Structures are given as structure tokens and as C-alpha cells.
PDB file of C-alpha atoms in Angstrom:
ATOM      1  CA  MET A   1       3.058  23.116  15.074  1.00 50.00           C
ATOM      2  CA  ALA A   2       5.227  20.502  16.786  1.00 58.00           C
ATOM      3  CA  LYS A   3       2.658  17.856  16.335  1.00 60.00           C
ATOM      4  CA  VAL A   4       2.410  18.501  12.642  1.00 51.00           C
ATOM      5  CA  PHE A   5       6.028  18.307  12.319  1.00 67.00           C
ATOM      6  CA  ARG A   6       6.207  15.008  14.146  1.00 72.00           C
ATOM      7  CA  GLN A   7       3.404  13.521  12.038  1.00 75.00           C
ATOM      8  CA  GLN A   8       5.205  14.492   8.836  1.00 76.00           C
ATOM      9  CA  ILE A   9       8.359  12.934  10.336  1.00 79.00           C
ATOM     10  CA  ASP A  10       6.392   9.687  11.450  1.00 85.00           C
ATOM     11  CA  GLU A  11       4.826   9.664   7.840  1.00 89.00           C
ATOM     12  CA  GLY A  12       8.186   9.846   6.009  1.00 90.00           C
ATOM     13  CA  ILE A  13       9.758   7.175   8.172  1.00 94.00           C
ATOM     14  CA  LEU A  14       6.763   4.909   7.711  1.00 94.00           C
ATOM     15  CA  GLU A  15       6.624   5.465   3.970  1.00 93.00           C
ATOM     16  CA  ARG A  16      10.554   4.623   3.556  1.00 94.00           C
ATOM     17  CA  ALA A  17      10.225   1.636   6.090  1.00 95.00           C
ATOM     18  CA  ALA A  18       7.240   0.170   4.071  1.00 93.00           C
ATOM     19  CA  THR A  19       9.208   0.405   0.767  1.00 91.00           C
ATOM     20  CA  LEU A  20      12.076  -1.460   2.276  1.00 93.00           C
ATOM     21  CA  PHE A  21       9.830  -4.039   4.125  1.00 92.00           C
ATOM     22  CA  ALA A  22       7.919  -4.537   0.886  1.00 88.00           C
ATOM     23  CA  ARG A  23      11.136  -4.968  -1.185  1.00 88.00           C
ATOM     24  CA  TYR A  24      13.397  -7.059   1.055  1.00 91.00           C
ATOM     25  CA  GLY A  25      11.002  -8.388   3.837  1.00 88.00           C
ATOM     26  CA  ILE A  26      10.828  -7.464   7.508  1.00 88.00           C
ATOM     27  CA  SER A  27      13.428  -9.961   8.632  1.00 90.00           C
ATOM     28  CA  GLN A  28      16.061  -8.629   5.936  1.00 94.00           C
ATOM     29  CA  THR A  29      15.251  -5.018   6.653  1.00 95.00           C
ATOM     30  CA  SER A  30      17.405  -3.516   9.489  1.00 96.00           C
ATOM     31  CA  VAL A  31      16.815  -0.488  11.543  1.00 96.00           C
ATOM     32  CA  GLN A  32      20.035   1.088  10.069  1.00 97.00           C
ATOM     33  CA  SER A  33      18.782   0.475   6.609  1.00 97.00           C
ATOM     34  CA  VAL A  34      15.514   2.302   7.493  1.00 96.00           C
ATOM     35  CA  ALA A  35      17.684   4.942   9.225  1.00 96.00           C
ATOM     36  CA  ASP A  36      19.927   5.397   6.236  1.00 96.00           C
ATOM     37  CA  ALA A  37      16.684   5.656   3.814  1.00 95.00           C
ATOM     38  CA  VAL A  38      15.221   8.604   5.865  1.00 94.00           C
ATOM     39  CA  GLY A  39      18.711  10.217   6.281  1.00 94.00           C
ATOM     40  CA  MET A  40      18.800   9.779  10.092  1.00 93.00           C
ATOM     41  CA  SER A  41      21.068   8.117  12.450  1.00 95.00           C
ATOM     42  CA  LYS A  42      19.863   4.811  13.780  1.00 96.00           C
ATOM     43  CA  ALA A  43      19.772   6.477  17.418  1.00 95.00           C
ATOM     44  CA  GLY A  44      17.659   9.338  15.706  1.00 93.00           C
ATOM     45  CA  LEU A  45      15.130   6.689  14.362  1.00 94.00           C
ATOM     46  CA  LEU A  46      15.003   4.706  17.514  1.00 94.00           C
ATOM     47  CA  HIS A  47      13.969   7.952  19.069  1.00 92.00           C
ATOM     48  CA  TYR A  48      10.712   7.679  16.959  1.00 93.00           C
ATOM     49  CA  PHE A  49      10.358   4.097  16.838  1.00 94.00           C
ATOM     50  CA  PRO A  50      12.039   2.239  19.802  1.00 95.00           C
ATOM     51  CA  THR A  51      12.464  -1.104  18.221  1.00 95.00           C
ATOM     52  CA  LYS A  52      11.969  -2.652  14.445  1.00 95.00           C
ATOM     53  CA  ASP A  53       8.924  -4.532  15.857  1.00 94.00           C
ATOM     54  CA  ALA A  54       7.454  -1.056  16.948  1.00 95.00           C
ATOM     55  CA  LEU A  55       8.289   0.442  13.439  1.00 95.00           C
ATOM     56  CA  HIS A  56       6.771  -2.626  11.596  1.00 93.00           C
ATOM     57  CA  ASP A  57       3.702  -2.559  13.814  1.00 93.00           C
ATOM     58  CA  ALA A  58       3.337   1.200  12.855  1.00 93.00           C
ATOM     59  CA  VAL A  59       3.720   0.258   9.045  1.00 94.00           C
ATOM     60  CA  VAL A  60       1.028  -2.490   9.407  1.00 91.00           C
ATOM     61  CA  ALA A  61      -1.322  -0.173  11.385  1.00 92.00           C
ATOM     62  CA  ARG A  62      -0.821   2.488   8.577  1.00 92.00           C
ATOM     63  CA  SER A  63      -1.389  -0.137   5.733  1.00 90.00           C
ATOM     64  CA  GLU A  64      -4.495  -1.338   7.436  1.00 90.00           C
ATOM     65  CA  ALA A  65      -5.768   1.990   7.711  1.00 91.00           C
ATOM     66  CA  LEU A  66      -5.166   2.645   4.126  1.00 91.00           C
ATOM     67  CA  ALA A  67      -6.852  -0.571   3.231  1.00 90.00           C
ATOM     68  CA  ARG A  68      -9.912   0.408   5.327  1.00 92.00           C
ATOM     69  CA  GLU A  69     -10.008   3.756   3.564  1.00 93.00           C
ATOM     70  CA  VAL A  70     -10.509   1.982   0.233  1.00 93.00           C
ATOM     71  CA  LEU A  71     -13.033  -0.213   1.642  1.00 93.00           C
ATOM     72  CA  ALA A  72     -14.959   2.818   2.811  1.00 95.00           C
ATOM     73  CA  GLU A  73     -14.805   4.321  -0.680  1.00 93.00           C
ATOM     74  CA  VAL A  74     -16.908   1.397  -2.031  1.00 96.00           C
ATOM     75  CA  ALA A  75     -19.154   0.662   0.867  1.00 93.00           C
ATOM     76  CA  GLY A  76     -22.751   0.461  -0.280  1.00 93.00           C
ATOM     77  CA  GLN A  77     -21.941  -0.017  -3.750  1.00 95.00           C
ATOM     78  CA  SER A  78     -22.781  -3.558  -5.107  1.00 95.00           C
ATOM     79  CA  HIS A  79     -20.331  -5.857  -6.201  1.00 93.00           C
ATOM     80  CA  GLY A  80     -19.310  -5.628  -9.868  1.00 93.00           C
ATOM     81  CA  PRO A  81     -17.215  -3.635 -12.431  1.00 95.00           C
ATOM     82  CA  ALA A  82     -18.100  -0.199 -11.092  1.00 95.00           C
ATOM     83  CA  ARG A  83     -17.268  -1.007  -7.576  1.00 96.00           C
ATOM     84  CA  ASP A  84     -14.048  -2.738  -8.773  1.00 96.00           C
ATOM     85  CA  ARG A  85     -12.983   0.396 -10.709  1.00 95.00           C
ATOM     86  CA  ARG A  86     -13.524   2.718  -7.754  1.00 96.00           C
ATOM     87  CA  ALA A  87     -11.745   0.418  -5.346  1.00 96.00           C
ATOM     88  CA  ILE A  88      -8.897   0.364  -7.898  1.00 95.00           C
ATOM     89  CA  GLU A  89      -9.100   4.225  -8.409  1.00 95.00           C
ATOM     90  CA  ALA A  90      -8.550   4.630  -4.481  1.00 95.00           C
ATOM     91  CA  LEU A  91      -5.710   2.327  -4.393  1.00 93.00           C
ATOM     92  CA  VAL A  92      -4.104   4.140  -7.484  1.00 93.00           C
ATOM     93  CA  ASP A  93      -4.632   7.495  -5.635  1.00 93.00           C
ATOM     94  CA  GLN A  94      -3.182   6.119  -2.432  1.00 91.00           C
ATOM     95  CA  ALA A  95      -0.094   4.521  -4.400  1.00 89.00           C
ATOM     96  CA  ILE A  96       0.576   7.865  -6.053  1.00 90.00           C
ATOM     97  CA  ALA A  97       0.582   9.582  -2.679  1.00 90.00           C
ATOM     98  CA  ARG A  98       2.315   6.867  -0.865  1.00 89.00           C
ATOM     99  CA  PRO A  99       4.073   4.264  -3.056  1.00 87.00           C
ATOM    100  CA  GLY A 100       5.911   2.387  -0.419  1.00 87.00           C
ATOM    101  CA  MET A 101       2.877   2.068   1.859  1.00 87.00           C
ATOM    102  CA  VAL A 102       0.671   0.610  -1.000  1.00 85.00           C
ATOM    103  CA  ALA A 103       3.640  -1.652  -2.140  1.00 85.00           C
ATOM    104  CA  TYR A 104       3.707  -2.866   1.447  1.00 88.00           C
ATOM    105  CA  LEU A 105      -0.065  -3.349   1.236  1.00 84.00           C
ATOM    106  CA  VAL A 106       0.279  -5.204  -1.880  1.00 81.00           C
ATOM    107  CA  SER A 107       3.247  -7.355  -0.628  1.00 80.00           C
ATOM    108  CA  SER A 108       1.507  -8.602   2.442  1.00 76.00           C
ATOM    109  CA  ALA A 109      -0.852 -10.629   0.418  1.00 67.00           C
ATOM    110  CA  GLY A 110      -0.362 -14.291   1.241  1.00 57.00           C
ATOM    111  CA  THR A 111       2.320 -13.722   4.150  1.00 57.00           C
ATOM    112  CA  ASP A 112       2.247 -14.829   7.737  1.00 55.00           C
ATOM    113  CA  PRO A 113      -0.989 -13.859   9.106  1.00 55.00           C
ATOM    114  CA  ASP A 114       0.944 -13.137  12.431  1.00 57.00           C
ATOM    115  CA  SER A 115       2.555 -10.251  10.822  1.00 61.00           C
ATOM    116  CA  GLY A 116      -0.708  -8.347  10.580  1.00 70.00           C
ATOM    117  CA  ALA A 117      -1.276  -9.053   7.033  1.00 74.00           C
ATOM    118  CA  ASP A 118      -4.346 -10.812   7.711  1.00 79.00           C
ATOM    119  CA  ARG A 119      -6.115  -7.633   8.826  1.00 82.00           C
ATOM    120  CA  ILE A 120      -4.715  -5.833   5.677  1.00 85.00           C
ATOM    121  CA  ASN A 121      -5.745  -8.650   3.286  1.00 83.00           C
ATOM    122  CA  ALA A 122      -9.219  -8.857   4.747  1.00 85.00           C
ATOM    123  CA  ALA A 123     -10.003  -5.325   4.094  1.00 88.00           C
ATOM    124  CA  VAL A 124      -8.609  -5.390   0.590  1.00 89.00           C
ATOM    125  CA  PHE A 125     -10.429  -8.507  -0.377  1.00 89.00           C
ATOM    126  CA  GLU A 126     -13.628  -7.229   1.088  1.00 91.00           C
ATOM    127  CA  ALA A 127     -13.359  -4.152  -0.963  1.00 93.00           C
ATOM    128  CA  PHE A 128     -13.144  -6.334  -4.049  1.00 94.00           C
ATOM    129  CA  GLY A 129     -15.519  -9.035  -2.919  1.00 91.00           C
ATOM    130  CA  VAL A 130     -13.345 -11.784  -2.879  1.00 91.00           C
ATOM    131  CA  ASP A 131     -15.088 -14.584  -1.265  1.00 86.00           C
ATOM    132  CA  GLY A 132     -12.894 -17.619  -1.785  1.00 84.00           C
ATOM    133  CA  ASP A 133     -13.195 -18.158  -5.623  1.00 89.00           C
ATOM    134  CA  PRO A 134      -9.715 -18.938  -6.833  1.00 91.00           C
ATOM    135  CA  GLU A 135     -10.147 -17.071 -10.197  1.00 93.00           C
ATOM    136  CA  ARG A 136     -11.277 -13.944  -8.460  1.00 93.00           C
ATOM    137  CA  THR A 137      -8.467 -14.207  -5.875  1.00 89.00           C
ATOM    138  CA  VAL A 138      -6.029 -14.426  -8.615  1.00 91.00           C
ATOM    139  CA  ARG A 139      -7.495 -11.662 -10.568  1.00 93.00           C
ATOM    140  CA  VAL A 140      -7.657  -9.355  -7.628  1.00 92.00           C
ATOM    141  CA  LEU A 141      -3.815 -10.327  -6.716  1.00 90.00           C
ATOM    142  CA  GLY A 142      -2.728  -9.611 -10.273  1.00 91.00           C
ATOM    143  CA  ALA A 143      -4.638  -6.476 -10.263  1.00 93.00           C
ATOM    144  CA  LEU A 144      -3.011  -5.331  -7.150  1.00 91.00           C
ATOM    145  CA  GLY A 145       0.356  -6.490  -8.535  1.00 88.00           C
ATOM    146  CA  ALA A 146       0.028  -4.618 -11.647  1.00 91.00           C
ATOM    147  CA  LEU A 147      -1.086  -1.468  -9.828  1.00 91.00           C
ATOM    148  CA  SER A 148       1.845  -1.798  -7.389  1.00 87.00           C
ATOM    149  CA  MET A 149       4.448  -2.323 -10.219  1.00 86.00           C
ATOM    150  CA  THR A 150       3.282   0.273 -12.394  1.00 90.00           C
ATOM    151  CA  VAL A 151       2.887   2.991  -9.997  1.00 89.00           C
ATOM    152  CA  LEU A 152       6.439   2.440  -8.570  1.00 85.00           C
ATOM    153  CA  ALA A 153       7.661   2.565 -12.223  1.00 88.00           C
ATOM    154  CA  ALA A 154       5.728   5.796 -12.788  1.00 90.00           C
ATOM    155  CA  HIS A 155       7.289   7.137  -9.558  1.00 86.00           C
ATOM    156  CA  ARG A 156      10.758   6.428 -10.803  1.00 87.00           C
ATOM    157  CA  ALA A 157      10.089   7.832 -14.151  1.00 91.00           C
ATOM    158  CA  GLY A 158       8.542  11.052 -12.515  1.00 90.00           C
ATOM    159  CA  LYS A 159       5.327  10.429 -14.367  1.00 92.00           C
ATOM    160  CA  ALA A 160       3.021   9.063 -11.597  1.00 88.00           C
ATOM    161  CA  LEU A 161       0.101  11.576 -12.360  1.00 89.00           C
ATOM    162  CA  PRO A 162       0.455  11.416 -16.266  1.00 92.00           C
ATOM    163  CA  TRP A 163       0.293   7.559 -15.875  1.00 92.00           C
ATOM    164  CA  ARG A 164      -2.725   7.374 -13.762  1.00 93.00           C
ATOM    165  CA  ALA A 165      -5.168   6.620 -16.380  1.00 93.00           C
ATOM    166  CA  HIS A 166      -2.811   3.811 -17.853  1.00 93.00           C
ATOM    167  CA  VAL A 167      -2.410   2.396 -14.352  1.00 93.00           C
ATOM    168  CA  LEU A 168      -6.076   2.224 -13.972  1.00 93.00           C
ATOM    169  CA  ALA A 169      -6.627   0.693 -17.179  1.00 93.00           C
ATOM    170  CA  THR A 170      -4.061  -1.951 -16.721  1.00 93.00           C
ATOM    171  CA  SER A 171      -5.393  -2.846 -13.130  1.00 94.00           C
ATOM    172  CA  VAL A 172      -8.957  -3.110 -14.066  1.00 95.00           C
ATOM    173  CA  ASP A 173      -8.229  -5.197 -17.173  1.00 94.00           C
ATOM    174  CA  ALA A 174      -6.418  -7.641 -14.792  1.00 94.00           C
ATOM    175  CA  LEU A 175      -9.622  -7.888 -13.016  1.00 94.00           C
ATOM    176  CA  GLY A 176     -11.224  -8.983 -16.167  1.00 92.00           C
ATOM    177  CA  HIS A 177     -13.107  -5.930 -16.960  1.00 90.00           C
ATOM    178  CA  HIS A 178     -12.156  -4.513 -20.347  1.00 75.00           C
ATOM    179  CA  THR A 179     -11.659  -0.779 -20.378  1.00 64.00           C
ATOM    180  CA  PRO A 180     -12.724   1.236 -23.159  1.00 60.00           C
ATOM    181  CA  ASP A 181      -9.984   2.942 -25.401  1.00 54.00           C
TER     182      ASP A 181
END
């Protein structure tokens, strides 16, 4: 039971830290701001993650794991609209459950490779079959941005599940695949 409780605390801390890292960047996010966001003292937070770097490393690892889960969802499917739609569905479902973590995953695109973003980007881009084509890269980044922004807005409005189909349609449309009405 204690292990499950610890895992829930860690997940909550990582989710809030990911949200702050995505919104303000790592350098502009303090340990105190994360502690405030999770309702802990700074000392209490440091009990779980002894440094900001340790906290960031955990967020990167969790975000990379989520990206790899999406990649696993589409493994074996040939590239094209059906695979793209499945990858978007997997990301939307992840974002509904963990909006901050997916916001961090999306915000890591184009950031410093030493931050761990290169591993996250590699998994996401592999899921979408991005091979360096500029148009495809921009479409995937646009779809991810649309997904992240619309899911965050849906969460704020308390409508994450009711808006799911609209978020999917918007994100798939951004990839250049028209979705039927």
C-alpha cells in the first residue's frame, strides 16, 4: 500500500512539474513554485526529488515513456492516415489523463537536445514517420500544438472527455487528413 501511495504522490508531483516546465521553461521554474503547485513545502518536495535536476530528469523520463507508449500503439502499422489517427488518439488519451505531461512532451520539440528532448522527439517523430521533410515536420508539430492547446482548454472548461472527438478532428486535420463530419 505504501508503494502505491508513493507512486501516486510522485505522479502528482511530476504532472504539476511538467505543467510548469512546459509553461515557463526549466530555468524559470523554481522548486518552490513546484512545491506550491502540489501543496507541499519546499523541504517536503525535496524529500521526493532532492534537486530540481532530479525532478526534471524524472519528468523527462516519464514524458519519454509516454512518447514510447504512443510509438508502441502504432508499431506494425504502415505510415499513413490510419497510423497518424491512431497516434493522435493515443496522445489525446494520454493528454486527457495527464495534460501537464503531454504539454511538456509537446513543448520539448525544438529545445536543447541535452535537456532530454531529443529522446522524446525521436519517439514522437518516429510514431508519425517524420523523416526530415519540412512540410511533414511542420504538420506534425502543428497537430501536436493543436492537441496540447485544445486539451488544456478542455481541461480548464471541465470538458476533456466531451471535447475528445473535436480535439481528434482538429489534430488530424492539422496533419493534412480531412476528417469526415
